[in-house]
Short mmCIF file of C-alpha atoms in Angstrom, two decimals:
data_model
loop_
_atom_site.label_atom_id
_atom_site.label_comp_id
_atom_site.label_asym_id
_atom_site.label_seq_id
_atom_site.Cartn_x
_atom_site.Cartn_y
_atom_site.Cartn_z
CA MET A 2 15.60 -35.33 -24.88
CA ARG A 3 18.20 -33.59 -27.05
CA GLN A 4 16.84 -35.37 -30.08
CA ILE A 5 13.27 -34.19 -29.31
CA ILE A 6 14.48 -30.59 -28.96
CA LYS A 7 16.36 -30.82 -32.26
CA ILE A 8 13.33 -32.26 -34.08
CA ALA A 9 11.01 -29.60 -32.59
CA TRP A 10 13.33 -26.78 -33.70
CA ARG A 11 13.56 -28.15 -37.24
CA ASN A 12 9.79 -28.59 -37.41
CA VAL A 13 9.34 -24.88 -36.70
CA TRP A 14 11.26 -24.00 -39.86
CA ARG A 15 9.87 -26.67 -42.16
CA ASN A 16 7.33 -24.12 -43.34
CA LYS A 17 9.32 -20.89 -43.00
CA LEU A 18 6.64 -18.61 -44.40
CA ARG A 19 3.99 -19.79 -41.96
CA SER A 20 6.36 -19.60 -38.99
CA LEU A 21 7.56 -16.13 -39.96
CA ILE A 22 3.96 -14.90 -40.26
CA VAL A 23 3.18 -16.15 -36.73
CA ILE A 24 6.41 -14.67 -35.35
CA THR A 25 5.74 -11.34 -37.07
CA SER A 26 2.19 -11.22 -35.68
CA MET A 27 3.50 -11.86 -32.17
CA VAL A 28 6.21 -9.21 -32.51
CA LEU A 29 3.70 -6.62 -33.78
CA GLY A 30 1.19 -7.62 -31.10
CA LEU A 31 3.75 -7.20 -28.32
CA TRP A 32 5.02 -3.93 -29.78
CA SER A 33 1.57 -2.41 -30.17
CA GLY A 34 0.50 -3.57 -26.71
CA LEU A 35 3.62 -2.38 -24.89
CA PHE A 36 3.74 0.92 -26.75
CA SER A 37 0.06 1.58 -26.02
CA ALA A 38 0.67 0.68 -22.37
CA SER A 39 3.59 3.13 -22.25
CA MET A 40 1.35 5.89 -23.59
CA MET A 41 -1.33 5.19 -20.99
CA SER A 42 1.28 5.07 -18.24
CA ALA A 43 2.83 8.33 -19.45
CA LEU A 44 -0.56 10.08 -19.61
CA ASN A 45 -1.37 8.97 -16.08
CA ASN A 46 2.04 9.98 -14.67
CA GLN A 47 1.94 13.31 -16.49
CA ARG A 48 -1.49 14.05 -15.09
CA ILE A 49 -0.35 13.20 -11.54
CA ASN A 50 2.94 15.13 -11.82
CA SER A 51 1.14 18.14 -13.25
CA ALA A 52 -1.38 18.12 -10.38
CA ILE A 53 1.35 17.69 -7.75
CA LYS A 54 3.48 20.51 -9.17
CA SER A 55 0.67 22.98 -9.75
CA GLN A 56 -1.72 22.42 -6.84
CA LEU A 57 -1.41 19.31 -4.66
CA SER A 58 2.26 19.00 -3.58
CA HIS A 59 3.16 15.79 -1.71
CA LEU A 60 1.41 16.69 1.54
CA GLN A 61 -0.91 19.40 2.81
CA ILE A 62 -1.70 20.43 6.38
CA HIS A 63 -4.99 22.10 7.39
CA HIS A 64 -7.24 22.63 10.37
CA PRO A 65 -9.61 19.59 10.49
CA SER A 66 -12.65 21.80 9.72
CA PHE A 67 -11.11 24.21 7.21
CA GLN A 68 -11.88 22.33 3.99
CA ASP A 69 -15.54 21.85 4.90
CA ASN A 70 -16.44 25.37 3.75
CA TYR A 71 -13.10 27.25 3.71
CA ASP A 72 -14.02 29.34 6.75
CA ILE A 73 -10.99 31.57 7.40
CA LYS A 74 -11.33 31.28 11.17
CA TYR A 75 -10.13 27.66 11.01
CA GLN A 76 -6.37 28.11 11.07
CA ILE A 77 -3.65 25.49 11.57
CA ASN A 78 -3.29 24.47 15.21
CA SER A 79 0.09 24.86 16.98
CA LEU A 80 1.44 26.73 13.95
CA SER A 81 4.83 27.68 15.39
CA LYS A 82 5.50 24.09 16.52
CA VAL A 83 4.45 22.71 13.14
CA LEU A 84 6.78 25.10 11.30
CA LYS A 85 9.66 24.25 13.63
CA ALA A 86 9.07 20.51 13.10
CA LEU A 87 9.09 20.97 9.32
CA ASP A 88 12.36 22.94 9.52
CA GLU A 89 13.99 20.17 11.53
CA ASN A 90 12.63 17.15 9.64
CA LYS A 91 15.19 15.86 7.12
CA LYS A 92 12.50 14.24 4.97
CA VAL A 93 11.07 17.68 4.15
CA ASN A 94 12.60 19.22 1.05
CA SER A 95 10.63 22.48 1.14
CA TYR A 96 7.30 23.90 2.25
CA SER A 97 5.14 26.97 1.84
CA SER A 98 2.64 28.35 4.35
CA ARG A 99 -0.44 29.94 2.80
CA ILE A 100 -3.50 32.01 3.50
CA VAL A 101 -6.45 30.65 1.53
CA LEU A 102 -9.56 32.68 0.77
CA SER A 103 -12.58 31.31 -1.04
CA GLY A 104 -14.72 33.98 -2.63
CA MET A 105 -16.17 35.61 -5.71
CA ALA A 106 -13.82 37.20 -8.25
CA SER A 107 -15.46 39.92 -10.30
CA THR A 108 -14.84 42.56 -12.94
CA ALA A 109 -17.13 44.71 -15.03
CA ARG A 110 -17.34 41.76 -17.48
CA GLY A 111 -18.54 39.07 -15.06
CA ALA A 112 -17.95 37.10 -11.87
CA THR A 113 -16.92 33.58 -10.87
CA GLY A 114 -15.98 31.63 -7.76
CA VAL A 115 -12.24 31.36 -7.10
CA LYS A 116 -9.70 30.36 -4.50
CA LEU A 117 -7.15 33.06 -3.65
CA ILE A 118 -3.84 31.75 -2.34
CA GLY A 119 -1.69 34.20 -0.41
CA ALA A 120 1.84 32.86 -0.10
CA ASP A 121 5.45 33.84 0.12
CA HIS A 122 6.11 33.97 -3.63
CA ILE A 123 9.79 33.06 -3.10
CA ASN A 124 9.06 29.85 -1.13
CA GLU A 125 6.17 29.06 -3.45
CA LYS A 126 8.63 28.54 -6.30
CA ASN A 127 9.92 25.43 -4.48
CA ILE A 128 6.41 23.98 -4.20
CA THR A 129 4.59 24.85 -7.42
CA ASP A 130 5.74 25.46 -10.98
CA ILE A 131 3.37 28.40 -11.55
CA HIS A 132 6.35 30.74 -11.91
CA ASP A 133 7.49 28.69 -14.93
CA GLN A 134 4.00 28.72 -16.48
CA ILE A 135 3.68 32.50 -16.92
CA VAL A 136 2.45 33.24 -20.46
CA LYS A 137 1.92 36.97 -20.00
CA GLY A 138 3.35 39.51 -17.56
CA THR A 139 5.54 38.48 -14.61
CA TYR A 140 5.44 36.26 -11.55
CA PHE A 141 5.06 39.18 -9.13
CA SER A 142 7.40 42.15 -9.15
CA GLY A 143 8.34 45.19 -7.12
CA GLY A 144 5.98 48.08 -6.53
CA THR A 145 2.46 47.66 -5.23
CA SER A 146 1.65 44.78 -2.88
CA ARG A 147 -1.86 44.42 -4.36
CA GLN A 148 -0.57 42.09 -7.06
CA ALA A 149 -2.34 39.05 -8.44
CA VAL A 150 -1.23 36.22 -10.71
CA ILE A 151 -4.21 34.52 -12.30
CA GLY A 152 -4.88 31.55 -14.58
CA GLN A 153 -5.38 32.05 -18.32
CA GLU A 154 -8.81 30.43 -18.18
CA LEU A 155 -9.88 32.90 -15.48
CA ALA A 156 -8.46 35.81 -17.49
CA GLU A 157 -10.47 34.77 -20.54
CA LYS A 158 -13.61 34.21 -18.48
CA LEU A 159 -13.47 37.69 -16.89
CA LYS A 160 -11.90 39.43 -19.93
CA LEU A 161 -8.81 40.39 -17.92
CA ASP A 162 -5.36 41.45 -19.03
CA ILE A 163 -2.15 42.69 -17.46
CA LYS A 164 -2.51 45.85 -15.30
CA LYS A 165 -6.28 45.37 -15.07
CA SER A 166 -8.05 45.26 -11.71
CA ILE A 167 -9.88 42.28 -10.24
CA TYR A 168 -12.07 42.32 -7.13
CA LEU A 169 -12.43 39.47 -4.64
CA THR A 170 -15.41 39.36 -2.30
CA PHE A 171 -15.13 36.99 0.67
CA VAL A 172 -16.54 36.47 4.16
CA ASN A 173 -14.21 37.55 6.98
CA GLU A 174 -13.81 36.06 10.45
CA ASN A 175 -16.78 38.05 11.75
CA GLY A 176 -19.10 36.67 9.07
CA LEU A 177 -19.17 39.97 7.17
CA GLN A 178 -18.44 40.47 3.49
CA GLU A 179 -15.15 42.09 2.64
CA ARG A 180 -13.75 43.16 -0.71
CA LEU A 181 -10.19 43.23 -2.01
CA LYS A 182 -8.93 45.04 -5.06
CA LEU A 183 -5.98 43.43 -6.82
CA LYS A 184 -3.95 44.33 -9.88
CA VAL A 185 -3.16 41.58 -12.39
CA VAL A 186 0.61 41.39 -12.99
CA GLY A 187 0.85 37.90 -14.48
CA ILE A 188 -1.20 35.23 -16.25
CA PHE A 189 -0.22 31.55 -16.02
CA LYS A 190 -1.23 28.45 -17.94
CA SER A 191 -0.63 25.25 -15.97
CA GLY A 192 -2.11 22.82 -18.50
CA ASN A 193 -5.14 22.19 -16.27
CA SER A 194 -7.96 24.44 -17.44
CA ILE A 195 -10.09 23.71 -14.36
CA PHE A 196 -7.29 24.83 -12.03
CA ASP A 197 -6.47 27.84 -14.21
CA GLY A 198 -10.09 28.96 -14.13
CA SER A 199 -10.49 28.80 -10.35
CA HIS A 200 -7.19 29.85 -8.77
CA MET A 201 -5.30 33.08 -8.31
CA PHE A 202 -2.24 33.99 -6.26
CA THR A 203 -1.25 37.07 -4.30
CA LYS A 204 1.45 38.01 -1.79
CA LYS A 205 0.92 36.77 1.74
CA ASP A 206 2.28 40.05 3.17
CA TYR A 207 -0.57 41.98 1.57
CA LEU A 208 -3.17 39.74 3.23
CA TYR A 209 -1.35 40.16 6.55
CA LYS A 210 -1.94 43.91 6.22
CA ILE A 211 -5.61 43.34 5.47
CA PHE A 212 -6.10 41.10 8.53
CA LYS A 213 -3.65 43.14 10.65
CA LYS A 214 -1.92 40.06 12.07
CA LYS A 215 0.78 37.62 10.95
CA ASP A 216 -0.24 34.32 12.47
CA ILE A 217 -2.99 33.50 9.98
CA ILE A 218 -2.12 30.32 8.08
CA HIS A 219 -4.77 28.04 6.63
CA GLU A 220 -2.62 25.68 4.62
CA ILE A 221 0.93 24.35 4.50
CA ALA A 222 1.96 22.62 1.29
CA LEU A 223 5.15 20.62 1.46
CA VAL A 224 7.33 18.51 -0.77
CA SER A 225 9.40 15.61 0.58
CA ASN A 226 12.81 14.60 -0.75
CA ASP A 227 11.17 11.62 -2.43
CA ILE A 228 7.49 11.08 -3.15
CA ASN A 229 7.88 7.55 -1.73
CA GLN A 230 8.78 9.12 1.63
CA ALA A 231 5.56 11.13 1.76
CA LYS A 232 3.53 8.41 3.52
CA GLU A 233 6.18 7.96 6.20
CA LEU A 234 6.45 11.73 6.66
CA LYS A 235 2.69 12.02 6.99
CA ASP A 236 2.63 9.40 9.76
CA GLU A 237 5.37 11.24 11.67
CA LEU A 238 3.61 14.60 11.44
CA LEU A 239 0.23 13.09 12.29
CA GLN A 240 1.67 11.51 15.40
CA ALA A 241 3.23 14.82 16.48
CA PHE A 242 0.22 16.99 15.57
CA PRO A 243 -2.97 14.90 15.79
CA ASP A 244 -5.12 18.03 16.08
CA ASN A 245 -4.40 18.95 12.45
CA LYS A 246 -5.52 17.31 9.22
CA ILE A 247 -2.56 16.00 7.20
CA GLU A 248 -3.24 14.49 3.78
CA LEU A 249 -1.25 12.90 0.97
CA TRP A 250 -1.77 14.10 -2.59
CA SER A 251 -3.74 10.91 -3.29
CA GLU A 252 -6.11 11.72 -0.41
CA ILE A 253 -6.58 15.34 -1.44
CA SER A 254 -7.43 14.20 -4.97
CA PRO A 255 -8.76 10.63 -4.51
CA GLU A 256 -9.66 10.25 -8.20
CA LEU A 257 -5.96 10.62 -9.10
CA GLY A 258 -4.89 8.21 -6.38
CA TYR A 259 -7.45 5.63 -7.46
CA ALA A 260 -6.48 5.97 -11.13
CA ASN A 261 -2.83 5.49 -10.21
CA GLU A 262 -3.60 2.34 -8.19
CA MET A 263 -5.79 0.85 -10.92
CA LEU A 264 -3.51 1.65 -13.85
CA SER A 265 -1.12 -1.28 -13.35
CA PHE A 266 -4.03 -3.72 -13.02
CA PHE A 267 -5.66 -2.29 -16.15
CA LEU A 268 -2.44 -2.48 -18.19
CA TYR A 269 -2.01 -6.18 -17.37
CA ILE A 270 -5.62 -6.87 -18.38
CA PHE A 271 -5.04 -4.93 -21.60
CA MET A 272 -1.92 -6.94 -22.48
CA THR A 273 -3.58 -10.23 -21.48
CA ILE A 274 -6.40 -9.59 -23.97
CA ILE A 275 -3.87 -8.91 -26.75
CA LEU A 276 -1.85 -12.04 -25.90
CA ILE A 277 -4.98 -14.21 -25.76
CA ALA A 278 -5.89 -12.98 -29.25
CA LEU A 279 -2.38 -13.90 -30.45
CA SER A 280 -2.71 -17.30 -28.78
CA PHE A 281 -5.63 -18.20 -31.03
CA GLY A 282 -3.39 -17.56 -34.04
CA ILE A 283 -0.72 -19.83 -32.57
CA ILE A 284 -3.26 -22.58 -31.82
CA ASN A 285 -4.64 -22.40 -35.36
CA THR A 286 -1.17 -22.54 -36.91
CA MET A 287 -0.07 -25.52 -34.80
CA LEU A 288 -3.30 -27.41 -35.51
CA MET A 289 -2.69 -26.93 -39.25
CA ALA A 290 0.88 -28.17 -38.81
CA ILE A 291 -0.34 -31.31 -37.02
CA LEU A 292 -2.91 -32.09 -39.72
CA GLU A 293 -0.22 -31.72 -42.38
CA ARG A 294 2.10 -34.07 -40.44
CA LYS A 295 -0.58 -36.57 -39.49
CA ARG A 296 1.11 -39.44 -41.30
CA GLU A 297 4.53 -38.52 -39.91
CA LEU A 298 3.21 -38.47 -36.34
CA GLY A 299 1.54 -41.84 -36.92
CA VAL A 300 4.87 -43.32 -38.05
CA LEU A 301 6.66 -41.90 -34.99
CA MET A 302 4.05 -43.44 -32.72
CA SER A 303 4.31 -46.78 -34.58
CA VAL A 304 8.08 -47.00 -34.09
CA GLY A 305 7.74 -46.50 -30.34
CA LEU A 306 7.77 -42.75 -29.66
CA ASN A 307 5.59 -42.53 -26.57
CA LYS A 308 2.83 -39.98 -26.02
CA SER A 309 4.78 -37.90 -23.51
CA LYS A 310 7.53 -37.26 -26.07
CA ILE A 311 4.97 -36.40 -28.75
CA PHE A 312 3.38 -33.96 -26.32
CA LEU A 313 6.78 -32.48 -25.45
CA MET A 314 7.72 -32.08 -29.11
CA ILE A 315 4.53 -30.15 -29.97
CA ALA A 316 4.86 -27.96 -26.83
CA LEU A 317 8.48 -27.16 -27.66
CA GLU A 318 7.59 -26.17 -31.22
CA THR A 319 5.10 -23.64 -29.85
CA LEU A 320 7.55 -22.36 -27.23
CA PHE A 321 10.31 -21.96 -29.84
CA ILE A 322 8.06 -19.57 -31.76
CA SER A 323 7.76 -17.48 -28.58
CA ILE A 324 11.48 -17.71 -27.84
CA VAL A 325 12.15 -16.10 -31.22
CA SER A 326 9.32 -13.54 -31.23
CA VAL A 327 9.22 -12.32 -27.60
CA PRO A 328 12.79 -10.91 -27.40
CA LEU A 329 12.29 -9.20 -30.78
CA GLY A 330 8.94 -7.72 -29.73
CA VAL A 331 10.26 -6.50 -26.36
CA LEU A 332 13.44 -5.07 -27.93
CA ILE A 333 11.55 -3.15 -30.64
CA SER A 334 9.07 -1.92 -28.00
CA TYR A 335 11.88 -0.76 -25.71
CA MET A 336 13.64 1.11 -28.54
CA THR A 337 10.40 2.80 -29.66
CA ILE A 338 9.36 3.75 -26.12
CA SER A 339 12.86 5.08 -25.34
CA TYR A 340 12.88 7.15 -28.53
CA PHE A 341 9.53 8.79 -27.90
CA GLY A 342 10.46 9.09 -24.24
CA ASP A 343 13.20 11.48 -25.38
CA VAL A 344 11.55 13.39 -28.25
CA GLY A 345 7.92 13.08 -27.10
CA ILE A 346 4.69 12.76 -29.08
CA ASP A 347 2.92 15.96 -30.14
CA LEU A 348 -0.73 15.83 -29.05
CA SER A 349 -1.53 19.50 -29.67
CA ILE A 350 -4.36 18.45 -32.00
CA VAL A 351 -6.34 17.44 -28.88
CA GLU A 352 -4.93 20.15 -26.61
CA GLU A 353 -8.28 21.43 -25.40
CA GLY A 354 -9.45 17.99 -24.31
CA LEU A 355 -6.17 17.17 -22.57
CA GLU A 356 -6.27 20.41 -20.58
CA GLN A 357 -9.59 19.34 -19.08
CA PHE A 358 -7.69 16.48 -17.47
CA GLY A 359 -4.64 18.52 -16.50
CA MET A 360 -2.31 17.09 -19.16
CA GLY A 361 0.20 18.76 -21.42
CA THR A 362 0.36 18.46 -25.19
CA ARG A 363 3.73 16.70 -25.29
CA LEU A 364 3.65 13.06 -24.24
CA TYR A 365 6.87 11.31 -23.21
CA THR A 366 6.37 7.55 -23.23
CA GLU A 367 7.65 5.46 -20.33
CA LEU A 368 7.31 1.92 -19.04
CA TYR A 369 8.84 0.38 -15.94
CA LEU A 370 11.29 -2.53 -16.17
CA ASP A 371 9.15 -4.88 -14.06
CA TYR A 372 6.33 -4.50 -16.59
CA TYR A 373 8.62 -5.74 -19.41
CA ILE A 374 9.64 -8.72 -17.29
CA ASN A 375 6.11 -9.61 -16.21
CA ILE A 376 4.72 -9.34 -19.75
CA THR A 377 7.54 -11.56 -21.05
CA LEU A 378 6.72 -14.21 -18.45
CA LEU A 379 2.99 -13.86 -19.15
CA THR A 380 3.60 -14.34 -22.88
CA PHE A 381 5.53 -17.57 -22.30
CA LEU A 382 2.83 -18.81 -19.95
CA LEU A 383 0.00 -18.16 -22.42
CA THR A 384 2.07 -19.67 -25.24
CA PHE A 385 2.58 -22.84 -23.22
CA ILE A 386 -1.16 -23.01 -22.50
CA SER A 387 -1.79 -22.52 -26.24
CA SER A 388 0.45 -25.52 -27.00
CA LEU A 389 -1.78 -27.82 -24.94
CA PHE A 390 -4.61 -27.79 -27.48
CA PRO A 391 -2.62 -28.90 -30.57
CA ALA A 392 -0.58 -31.32 -28.43
CA ARG A 393 -3.79 -32.91 -27.14
CA ARG A 394 -5.00 -33.17 -30.73
CA ALA A 395 -1.80 -34.99 -31.70
CA LEU A 396 -2.13 -37.47 -28.83
CA LYS A 397 -5.63 -38.44 -30.03
CA LEU A 398 -4.26 -39.72 -33.34
CA GLU A 399 -4.50 -43.47 -33.90
CA PRO A 400 -1.15 -44.67 -35.35
CA ALA A 401 -2.73 -47.26 -37.65
CA VAL A 402 -5.12 -44.68 -39.12
CA ALA A 403 -2.58 -41.86 -39.21
CA VAL A 404 0.04 -43.76 -41.25
CA ARG A 405 -2.53 -44.43 -44.01
CA SER A 406 -3.54 -40.77 -44.29
CA ILE A 407 -2.39 -38.78 -47.30
#
């Protein structure tokens, strides 16, 4: 066995140029595949994190009928008990209770449908990152309570600027139209142009004055200590308050949840296609090597080397190529991904398109450890399968014919 291993290793380097070309192609194939996978993974995670921080949070609580048409009469059931439970639950990191109005925002320059969120702007800082996304003005301030913070897309659509007035028309609890006048104090840019064009924030205390009561809450957005705890937290709250609708971020935005679930499957398919393409190069190279050593293999068979050892020798030659190339490819990929994970990749050239999907213009590559391990194992598996074809070709050689070949 040791002798077969030694012969196989030497055979790999009998034609150094050819072996190095195959090794280089495998290294570049692995690097390009893993780096591309890290970019796709980073884009997906960035999109999810951006949506969670700006609008979804980990969990949201509503009245079961509220989201059907955003009727303000559908308020959270057992509100005081829900708030007390959230205060006492150790899995809850922070939460913000909100009044949500769906209506028509208008100025002298135009009108558009929006969602007005009235919240405690101090607590809201622990749930959303809107306060860090202010590009003009401030995130609320002292003075008048009729303040509004709006998205940049909405400001451009309605030709609004700081200190300008915006009107919101909505339907009150009695089914009658009501109009609010708000003063723009800040403009934010979250990186999601759709969200920026349809959302605005105001102080919850101001809406309390409008409705003349303080127990109106349509939505509670909360963040758990760990996103992996969110499912468990949801089950606990749902068991305690079955008369409310409690949803995970992936249920509120099912397209994001589905994309997140499918990403891993897609990345493995992507890498498998690349590795299969590389396998054809390995098969071709090994078949050429066998044809060149036809006479040598015939002699080995003639002196008593059985077919199983011939098969093992050819398989080992193929695997040795992988043993050299895979660690190099994974190492170079890891170093490249780690580097761009720190400095990022500037994608500002496609900023407008990325904002449609809620992504920023700086991409920080990332790839989980289990993906490196699984791809390494998959590469060795496909390489072994690739060795079967040239090995089978070698076993078909007739010793008497092979020794007479030139």
